[in-house]
PDB file of C-alpha atoms in Angstrom:
ATOM      1  CA  MET A 412     -23.913  -5.951   5.385  1.00 78.00           C
ATOM      2  CA  ALA A 413     -23.347  -4.605   1.863  1.00 90.00           C
ATOM      3  CA  THR A 414     -20.005  -5.490   0.271  1.00 95.00           C
ATOM      4  CA  PRO A 415     -17.634  -3.129  -1.558  1.00 98.00           C
ATOM      5  CA  ALA A 416     -16.290  -4.295  -4.911  1.00 98.00           C
ATOM      6  CA  ALA A 417     -13.707  -3.283  -7.511  1.00 98.00           C
ATOM      7  CA  HIS A 418     -14.456  -3.406 -11.228  1.00 98.00           C
ATOM      8  CA  VAL A 419     -12.456  -2.828 -14.397  1.00 98.00           C
ATOM      9  CA  GLY A 420     -13.826  -2.702 -17.936  1.00 96.00           C
ATOM     10  CA  CYS A 421     -16.931  -0.749 -16.981  1.00 94.00           C
ATOM     11  CA  THR A 422     -17.521   1.000 -20.330  1.00 90.00           C
ATOM     12  CA  GLY A 423     -17.709  -2.064 -22.595  1.00 91.00           C
ATOM     13  CA  LEU A 424     -20.823  -3.976 -23.594  1.00 93.00           C
ATOM     14  CA  VAL A 425     -20.802  -6.484 -20.724  1.00 96.00           C
ATOM     15  CA  GLY A 426     -18.882  -4.196 -18.368  1.00 96.00           C
ATOM     16  CA  SER A 427     -21.372  -1.346 -18.538  1.00 96.00           C
ATOM     17  CA  ASN A 428     -24.105  -3.814 -17.595  1.00 96.00           C
ATOM     18  CA  ILE A 429     -21.986  -5.169 -14.742  1.00 98.00           C
ATOM     19  CA  LEU A 430     -21.484  -1.671 -13.375  1.00 97.00           C
ATOM     20  CA  THR A 431     -25.202  -0.871 -13.596  1.00 96.00           C
ATOM     21  CA  THR A 432     -26.011  -4.141 -11.813  1.00 97.00           C
ATOM     22  CA  LEU A 433     -23.485  -3.507  -9.042  1.00 97.00           C
ATOM     23  CA  LEU A 434     -24.751   0.029  -8.503  1.00 96.00           C
ATOM     24  CA  SER A 435     -28.370  -1.123  -8.192  1.00 94.00           C
ATOM     25  CA  HIS A 436     -27.760  -4.326  -6.188  1.00 95.00           C
ATOM     26  CA  PRO A 437     -28.518  -4.064  -2.448  1.00 94.00           C
ATOM     27  CA  SER A 438     -25.735  -6.544  -1.576  1.00 95.00           C
ATOM     28  CA  PHE A 439     -23.033  -4.150  -2.811  1.00 96.00           C
ATOM     29  CA  ALA A 440     -21.872  -0.866  -1.307  1.00 95.00           C
ATOM     30  CA  THR A 441     -18.956   1.212  -2.648  1.00 97.00           C
ATOM     31  CA  ILE A 442     -17.960   0.303  -6.207  1.00 98.00           C
ATOM     32  CA  HIS A 443     -14.371   1.193  -7.137  1.00 98.00           C
ATOM     33  CA  ALA A 444     -14.365   1.478 -10.943  1.00 98.00           C
ATOM     34  CA  PHE A 445     -11.172   1.757 -12.990  1.00 98.00           C
ATOM     35  CA  THR A 446     -11.722   3.732 -16.178  1.00 96.00           C
ATOM     36  CA  ARG A 447      -9.853   5.784 -18.775  1.00 93.00           C
ATOM     37  CA  ARG A 448     -12.758   8.106 -19.506  1.00 90.00           C
ATOM     38  CA  ASP A 449     -15.947   9.475 -18.015  1.00 91.00           C
ATOM     39  CA  ILE A 450     -18.624   6.898 -17.284  1.00 91.00           C
ATOM     40  CA  PRO A 451     -21.758   7.704 -19.332  1.00 85.00           C
ATOM     41  CA  ASN A 452     -25.196   8.367 -17.807  1.00 86.00           C
ATOM     42  CA  LEU A 453     -23.762   8.182 -14.319  1.00 82.00           C
ATOM     43  CA  SER A 454     -26.379  10.293 -12.549  1.00 80.00           C
ATOM     44  CA  SER A 455     -29.224   7.983 -13.587  1.00 87.00           C
ATOM     45  CA  ARG A 456     -27.246   4.783 -12.946  1.00 91.00           C
ATOM     46  CA  ASP A 457     -25.970   5.666  -9.481  1.00 93.00           C
ATOM     47  CA  PRO A 458     -28.886   7.051  -7.450  1.00 88.00           C
ATOM     48  CA  HIS A 459     -27.317   5.879  -4.169  1.00 89.00           C
ATOM     49  CA  ASN A 460     -23.887   7.423  -4.849  1.00 93.00           C
ATOM     50  CA  LYS A 461     -22.070   4.097  -4.593  1.00 96.00           C
ATOM     51  CA  LEU A 462     -19.544   4.752  -7.330  1.00 96.00           C
ATOM     52  CA  HIS A 463     -15.929   5.617  -6.564  1.00 96.00           C
ATOM     53  CA  PRO A 464     -14.466   6.262 -10.043  1.00 95.00           C
ATOM     54  CA  LEU A 465     -10.732   5.737 -10.466  1.00 96.00           C
ATOM     55  CA  GLN A 466     -10.291   7.630 -13.699  1.00 96.00           C
ATOM     56  CA  ASP A 467      -6.838   7.699 -15.262  1.00 97.00           C
ATOM     57  CA  PRO A 468      -6.095   7.674 -19.010  1.00 95.00           C
ATOM     58  CA  ASP A 469      -2.876   5.788 -18.232  1.00 96.00           C
ATOM     59  CA  SER A 470      -4.093   2.259 -17.516  1.00 95.00           C
ATOM     60  CA  SER A 471      -0.578   1.162 -16.525  1.00 95.00           C
ATOM     61  CA  ALA A 472      -1.099   3.239 -13.362  1.00 97.00           C
ATOM     62  CA  TRP A 473      -4.230   1.351 -12.313  1.00 98.00           C
ATOM     63  CA  PRO A 474      -2.560  -1.537 -10.432  1.00 98.00           C
ATOM     64  CA  ASP A 475      -0.850   0.933  -8.065  1.00 98.00           C
ATOM     65  CA  LYS A 476      -4.250   2.217  -6.934  1.00 98.00           C
ATOM     66  CA  PHE A 477      -5.322  -1.016  -5.214  1.00 98.00           C
ATOM     67  CA  PRO A 478      -3.548  -0.404  -1.863  1.00 97.00           C
ATOM     68  CA  ASP A 479      -5.462   2.878  -1.463  1.00 96.00           C
ATOM     69  CA  LEU A 480      -8.967   1.520  -2.037  1.00 97.00           C
ATOM     70  CA  THR A 481     -11.231   2.373   0.893  1.00 96.00           C
ATOM     71  CA  PRO A 482     -13.265   0.543   1.984  1.00 96.00           C
ATOM     72  CA  LYS A 483     -11.247  -2.530   1.050  1.00 97.00           C
ATOM     73  CA  PRO A 484     -13.176  -4.777  -1.350  1.00 98.00           C
ATOM     74  CA  PRO A 485     -13.100  -8.584  -1.105  1.00 98.00           C
ATOM     75  CA  LEU A 486     -14.188  -8.874  -4.765  1.00 98.00           C
ATOM     76  CA  PHE A 487     -12.611  -7.825  -8.072  1.00 98.00           C
ATOM     77  CA  ILE A 488     -14.553  -8.207 -11.339  1.00 98.00           C
ATOM     78  CA  SER A 489     -12.790  -7.803 -14.673  1.00 98.00           C
ATOM     79  CA  SER A 490     -14.655  -7.385 -17.938  1.00 97.00           C
ATOM     80  CA  LEU A 491     -11.626  -5.677 -19.436  1.00 96.00           C
ATOM     81  CA  GLY A 492     -10.957  -6.441 -23.070  1.00 90.00           C
ATOM     82  CA  THR A 493     -10.721  -5.097 -26.573  1.00 84.00           C
ATOM     83  CA  ASN A 494     -10.490  -6.447 -30.102  1.00 81.00           C
ATOM     84  CA  ARG A 495      -7.627  -6.476 -32.550  1.00 81.00           C
ATOM     85  CA  ALA A 496      -9.164  -3.828 -34.801  1.00 80.00           C
ATOM     86  CA  ALA A 497      -9.703  -1.369 -31.957  1.00 83.00           C
ATOM     87  CA  ALA A 498      -6.267  -2.024 -30.440  1.00 80.00           C
ATOM     88  CA  GLY A 499      -4.479  -1.722 -33.783  1.00 83.00           C
ATOM     89  CA  SER A 500      -2.522  -4.973 -33.614  1.00 88.00           C
ATOM     90  CA  LEU A 501      -2.492  -8.361 -31.912  1.00 83.00           C
ATOM     91  CA  ALA A 502       0.378  -7.211 -29.684  1.00 88.00           C
ATOM     92  CA  ALA A 503      -1.561  -4.138 -28.568  1.00 89.00           C
ATOM     93  CA  GLN A 504      -4.641  -6.253 -27.904  1.00 91.00           C
ATOM     94  CA  ARG A 505      -2.563  -8.661 -25.825  1.00 90.00           C
ATOM     95  CA  ALA A 506      -1.139  -5.788 -23.786  1.00 93.00           C
ATOM     96  CA  ILE A 507      -4.690  -4.946 -22.677  1.00 91.00           C
ATOM     97  CA  ASP A 508      -6.487  -8.279 -22.589  1.00 94.00           C
ATOM     98  CA  HIS A 509      -3.637 -10.345 -21.163  1.00 95.00           C
ATOM     99  CA  ASP A 510      -0.933  -8.176 -19.604  1.00 96.00           C
ATOM    100  CA  LEU A 511      -3.163  -5.587 -17.943  1.00 96.00           C
ATOM    101  CA  ASN A 512      -5.639  -8.159 -16.655  1.00 96.00           C
ATOM    102  CA  ILE A 513      -2.821 -10.155 -15.069  1.00 97.00           C
ATOM    103  CA  SER A 514      -1.141  -7.067 -13.642  1.00 98.00           C
ATOM    104  CA  LEU A 515      -4.434  -5.919 -12.113  1.00 98.00           C
ATOM    105  CA  GLY A 516      -5.102  -9.403 -10.779  1.00 98.00           C
ATOM    106  CA  ARG A 517      -1.740  -9.562  -9.032  1.00 98.00           C
ATOM    107  CA  ALA A 518      -2.213  -6.096  -7.545  1.00 98.00           C
ATOM    108  CA  ALA A 519      -5.719  -7.004  -6.378  1.00 98.00           C
ATOM    109  CA  HIS A 520      -4.455 -10.167  -4.682  1.00 98.00           C
ATOM    110  CA  ALA A 521      -1.562  -8.323  -3.055  1.00 98.00           C
ATOM    111  CA  SER A 522      -4.005  -5.792  -1.612  1.00 98.00           C
ATOM    112  CA  GLY A 523      -6.024  -8.539   0.082  1.00 98.00           C
ATOM    113  CA  ILE A 524      -8.826  -9.181  -2.404  1.00 98.00           C
ATOM    114  CA  ARG A 525      -9.917 -12.818  -2.134  1.00 98.00           C
ATOM    115  CA  THR A 526     -12.141 -13.356  -5.182  1.00 98.00           C
ATOM    116  CA  TYR A 527     -11.462 -12.592  -8.846  1.00 98.00           C
ATOM    117  CA  VAL A 528     -14.305 -12.796 -11.377  1.00 98.00           C
ATOM    118  CA  LEU A 529     -13.145 -12.726 -15.000  1.00 98.00           C
ATOM    119  CA  ILE A 530     -15.281 -12.508 -18.122  1.00 98.00           C
ATOM    120  CA  SER A 531     -13.590 -14.961 -20.474  1.00 97.00           C
ATOM    121  CA  SER A 532     -15.085 -16.868 -23.414  1.00 96.00           C
ATOM    122  CA  ALA A 533     -16.353 -20.333 -24.285  1.00 96.00           C
ATOM    123  CA  GLY A 534     -14.047 -22.774 -26.039  1.00 93.00           C
ATOM    124  CA  VAL A 535     -10.745 -21.004 -25.381  1.00 94.00           C
ATOM    125  CA  SER A 536      -7.515 -22.866 -24.685  1.00 95.00           C
ATOM    126  CA  ALA A 537      -3.894 -21.962 -24.065  1.00 96.00           C
ATOM    127  CA  LYS A 538      -3.037 -24.752 -26.521  1.00 95.00           C
ATOM    128  CA  SER A 539      -5.187 -23.349 -29.337  1.00 95.00           C
ATOM    129  CA  MET A 540      -3.658 -22.451 -32.693  1.00 94.00           C
ATOM    130  CA  ILE A 541      -6.063 -19.505 -32.948  1.00 93.00           C
ATOM    131  CA  PRO A 542      -4.364 -16.391 -31.472  1.00 90.00           C
ATOM    132  CA  TYR A 543      -7.454 -14.992 -29.729  1.00 89.00           C
ATOM    133  CA  SER A 544      -8.451 -18.335 -28.221  1.00 94.00           C
ATOM    134  CA  LYS A 545      -4.854 -19.025 -27.153  1.00 95.00           C
ATOM    135  CA  MET A 546      -4.540 -15.611 -25.473  1.00 94.00           C
ATOM    136  CA  LYS A 547      -7.809 -16.027 -23.580  1.00 95.00           C
ATOM    137  CA  GLY A 548      -6.762 -19.505 -22.467  1.00 97.00           C
ATOM    138  CA  GLU A 549      -3.439 -18.159 -21.239  1.00 97.00           C
ATOM    139  CA  ILE A 550      -5.243 -15.474 -19.234  1.00 97.00           C
ATOM    140  CA  GLU A 551      -7.396 -18.112 -17.567  1.00 97.00           C
ATOM    141  CA  GLU A 552      -4.342 -20.162 -16.638  1.00 97.00           C
ATOM    142  CA  ALA A 553      -2.446 -17.131 -15.340  1.00 97.00           C
ATOM    143  CA  VAL A 554      -5.207 -15.840 -13.050  1.00 97.00           C
ATOM    144  CA  GLN A 555      -5.605 -19.284 -11.520  1.00 97.00           C
ATOM    145  CA  ASN A 556      -1.946 -19.178 -10.469  1.00 97.00           C
ATOM    146  CA  ILE A 557      -2.065 -15.787  -8.747  1.00 98.00           C
ATOM    147  CA  GLY A 558      -3.284 -17.185  -5.437  1.00 98.00           C
ATOM    148  CA  PHE A 559      -6.891 -16.025  -5.021  1.00 98.00           C
ATOM    149  CA  GLU A 560      -9.116 -18.016  -2.694  1.00 98.00           C
ATOM    150  CA  LYS A 561     -11.651 -18.212  -5.514  1.00 98.00           C
ATOM    151  CA  VAL A 562     -11.360 -17.523  -9.245  1.00 98.00           C
ATOM    152  CA  VAL A 563     -14.642 -17.353 -11.142  1.00 98.00           C
ATOM    153  CA  LEU A 564     -14.335 -17.720 -14.916  1.00 98.00           C
ATOM    154  CA  LEU A 565     -17.427 -16.799 -16.900  1.00 98.00           C
ATOM    155  CA  LYS A 566     -17.385 -18.446 -20.324  1.00 98.00           C
ATOM    156  CA  PRO A 567     -20.168 -17.025 -22.485  1.00 97.00           C
ATOM    157  CA  GLY A 568     -20.752 -17.806 -26.127  1.00 94.00           C
ATOM    158  CA  LEU A 569     -21.626 -15.024 -28.550  1.00 91.00           C
ATOM    159  CA  ILE A 570     -22.349 -11.863 -26.574  1.00 91.00           C
ATOM    160  CA  VAL A 571     -25.561 -10.253 -27.775  1.00 90.00           C
ATOM    161  CA  GLY A 572     -26.110  -6.512 -27.470  1.00 76.00           C
ATOM    162  CA  GLU A 573     -25.551  -3.227 -29.235  1.00 72.00           C
ATOM    163  CA  ARG A 574     -21.885  -2.509 -29.980  1.00 62.00           C
ATOM    164  CA  ALA A 575     -20.778   0.775 -31.469  1.00 57.00           C
ATOM    165  CA  ASP A 576     -17.703  -0.919 -32.968  1.00 57.00           C
ATOM    166  CA  ALA A 577     -19.362  -4.128 -34.164  1.00 56.00           C
ATOM    167  CA  ARG A 578     -17.803  -5.705 -37.244  1.00 58.00           C
ATOM    168  CA  PRO A 579     -20.134  -6.852 -40.090  1.00 58.00           C
ATOM    169  CA  ALA A 580     -19.746 -10.581 -39.358  1.00 55.00           C
ATOM    170  CA  GLU A 581     -20.450 -10.031 -35.646  1.00 57.00           C
ATOM    171  CA  ALA A 582     -23.461  -7.874 -36.443  1.00 56.00           C
ATOM    172  CA  ILE A 583     -24.903 -10.628 -38.655  1.00 56.00           C
ATOM    173  CA  LEU A 584     -24.417 -13.282 -35.961  1.00 54.00           C
ATOM    174  CA  ARG A 585     -26.035 -11.063 -33.337  1.00 53.00           C
ATOM    175  CA  ALA A 586     -28.973 -10.437 -35.658  1.00 55.00           C
ATOM    176  CA  ILE A 587     -29.377 -14.209 -36.054  1.00 56.00           C
ATOM    177  CA  ALA A 588     -29.182 -14.674 -32.283  1.00 50.00           C
ATOM    178  CA  ASN A 589     -31.787 -11.983 -31.704  1.00 55.00           C
ATOM    179  CA  PHE A 590     -34.120 -13.576 -34.232  1.00 47.00           C
ATOM    180  CA  ALA A 591     -33.594 -17.017 -32.676  1.00 52.00           C
ATOM    181  CA  GLY A 592     -34.342 -15.549 -29.265  1.00 55.00           C
ATOM    182  CA  ARG A 593     -37.644 -14.128 -30.471  1.00 57.00           C
ATOM    183  CA  VAL A 594     -38.643 -17.547 -31.822  1.00 49.00           C
ATOM    184  CA  SER A 595     -37.448 -19.596 -28.821  1.00 50.00           C
ATOM    185  CA  THR A 596     -34.826 -18.312 -26.427  1.00 62.00           C
ATOM    186  CA  ALA A 597     -34.368 -21.635 -24.640  1.00 62.00           C
ATOM    187  CA  TRP A 598     -34.126 -23.864 -27.723  1.00 54.00           C
ATOM    188  CA  LEU A 599     -32.528 -21.699 -30.405  1.00 62.00           C
ATOM    189  CA  LYS A 600     -30.345 -19.155 -28.592  1.00 74.00           C
ATOM    190  CA  ASP A 601     -29.287 -19.990 -25.034  1.00 84.00           C
ATOM    191  CA  PHE A 602     -26.860 -22.776 -25.943  1.00 72.00           C
ATOM    192  CA  TRP A 603     -24.659 -20.556 -28.146  1.00 78.00           C
ATOM    193  CA  ALA A 604     -25.428 -16.879 -27.420  1.00 89.00           C
ATOM    194  CA  GLN A 605     -26.218 -14.865 -24.284  1.00 93.00           C
ATOM    195  CA  ASP A 606     -27.405 -11.301 -23.794  1.00 94.00           C
ATOM    196  CA  ALA A 607     -24.882  -8.909 -22.284  1.00 95.00           C
ATOM    197  CA  ASP A 608     -27.156  -7.998 -19.379  1.00 96.00           C
ATOM    198  CA  VAL A 609     -27.668 -11.681 -18.530  1.00 97.00           C
ATOM    199  CA  ILE A 610     -23.895 -12.270 -18.524  1.00 98.00           C
ATOM    200  CA  ALA A 611     -23.448  -9.213 -16.310  1.00 98.00           C
ATOM    201  CA  ARG A 612     -26.029 -10.367 -13.769  1.00 98.00           C
ATOM    202  CA  ALA A 613     -24.452 -13.833 -13.739  1.00 98.00           C
ATOM    203  CA  ALA A 614     -21.026 -12.295 -13.027  1.00 98.00           C
ATOM    204  CA  VAL A 615     -22.383 -10.231 -10.142  1.00 98.00           C
ATOM    205  CA  SER A 616     -24.372 -13.160  -8.756  1.00 97.00           C
ATOM    206  CA  ALA A 617     -21.389 -15.524  -8.965  1.00 98.00           C
ATOM    207  CA  GLY A 618     -19.139 -12.950  -7.310  1.00 98.00           C
ATOM    208  CA  ARG A 619     -21.598 -12.450  -4.469  1.00 97.00           C
ATOM    209  CA  LEU A 620     -21.942 -16.207  -3.923  1.00 97.00           C
ATOM    210  CA  ALA A 621     -18.150 -16.603  -3.863  1.00 97.00           C
ATOM    211  CA  VAL A 622     -17.670 -13.791  -1.335  1.00 97.00           C
ATOM    212  CA  GLU A 623     -20.412 -15.260   0.874  1.00 96.00           C
ATOM    213  CA  GLY A 624     -18.835 -18.729   0.743  1.00 96.00           C
ATOM    214  CA  LYS A 625     -21.768 -20.175  -1.210  1.00 96.00           C
ATOM    215  CA  ALA A 626     -19.955 -20.984  -4.456  1.00 96.00           C
ATOM    216  CA  PRO A 627     -19.117 -24.562  -5.490  1.00 96.00           C
ATOM    217  CA  GLU A 628     -16.119 -26.046  -3.704  1.00 95.00           C
ATOM    218  CA  GLY A 629     -12.638 -25.675  -5.150  1.00 96.00           C
ATOM    219  CA  GLY A 630     -10.436 -22.768  -6.076  1.00 97.00           C
ATOM    220  CA  VAL A 631     -11.859 -22.273  -9.579  1.00 98.00           C
ATOM    221  CA  TRP A 632     -15.499 -22.016 -10.611  1.00 98.00           C
ATOM    222  CA  TYR A 633     -16.128 -22.331 -14.349  1.00 98.00           C
ATOM    223  CA  VAL A 634     -19.443 -20.673 -15.172  1.00 98.00           C
ATOM    224  CA  GLY A 635     -20.465 -21.967 -18.585  1.00 97.00           C
ATOM    225  CA  GLN A 636     -23.290 -20.880 -20.855  1.00 96.00           C
ATOM    226  CA  SER A 637     -26.083 -22.841 -19.168  1.00 95.00           C
ATOM    227  CA  GLU A 638     -25.003 -21.623 -15.743  1.00 97.00           C
ATOM    228  CA  ILE A 639     -24.828 -18.050 -17.022  1.00 97.00           C
ATOM    229  CA  ILE A 640     -28.487 -18.389 -18.038  1.00 96.00           C
ATOM    230  CA  ARG A 641     -29.362 -19.876 -14.649  1.00 96.00           C
ATOM    231  CA  LEU A 642     -27.576 -17.232 -12.575  1.00 97.00           C
ATOM    232  CA  GLY A 643     -28.274 -14.255 -14.803  1.00 97.00           C
ATOM    233  CA  ARG A 644     -31.842 -14.883 -15.903  1.00 93.00           C
ATOM    234  CA  THR A 645     -33.715 -17.844 -14.392  1.00 91.00           C
ATOM    235  CA  GLU A 646     -32.739 -17.441 -10.735  1.00 90.00           C
ATOM    236  CA  TRP A 647     -32.474 -13.672 -11.102  1.00 88.00           C
ATOM    237  CA  LYS A 648     -36.120 -13.490 -12.197  1.00 65.00           C
ATOM    238  CA  GLU A 649     -37.158 -15.868  -9.413  1.00 62.00           C
ATOM    239  CA  ARG A 650     -35.527 -13.638  -6.797  1.00 66.00           C
ATOM    240  CA  ALA A 651     -37.206 -10.562  -8.280  1.00 55.00           C
ATOM    241  CA  GLU A 652     -40.701 -12.103  -8.167  1.00 45.00           C
TER     242      GLU A 652
END
């Protein structure tokens, strides 16, 4: 039986790929998507009319929507996040990346959702002196303490893909990653950079495995860069063949 799911962060680079994957995947039924604005290219991405958009420009109202989700999803995937430049300040970025993610996680758990999949980042730590790394590490620690049966933390390296708001340094690194991938994806790219669509497929695959009771034992599953490649590209291609 196909499973409903809830998703937040569906208009970002990884998030838009997650939403497309959920909408096309036969294992998933209704997709409850939290969003501030219209979802682009929806008609072509949702041929089976799976999407249940929860559009509200006031993101602080999103957590209150969980009790009304029908059908009730067992899975919540968050690819919610922004950067300091887009948010305007570190405090504003934290309000979205940290506070809203935690608030949504608590509301999801209270509504009966059992599995939380979070797109995090490699090398982050709550003890880091780097503000971004410290914030991401604190998010990871907080979601583990909410009480979900399973927390899946995806920890990609550099995320490769087209960003409208890419900063010059990021654009250069992505160009290097793309060049390395053309030369040898396995040897020169996979260990430090992953394509957004591969990360998205890994998130969906890991979420499905967790809901079906097929994930590794324990309350937390850390999905690192090599496992992202395995779930989102190697095994994904094998299943498609």
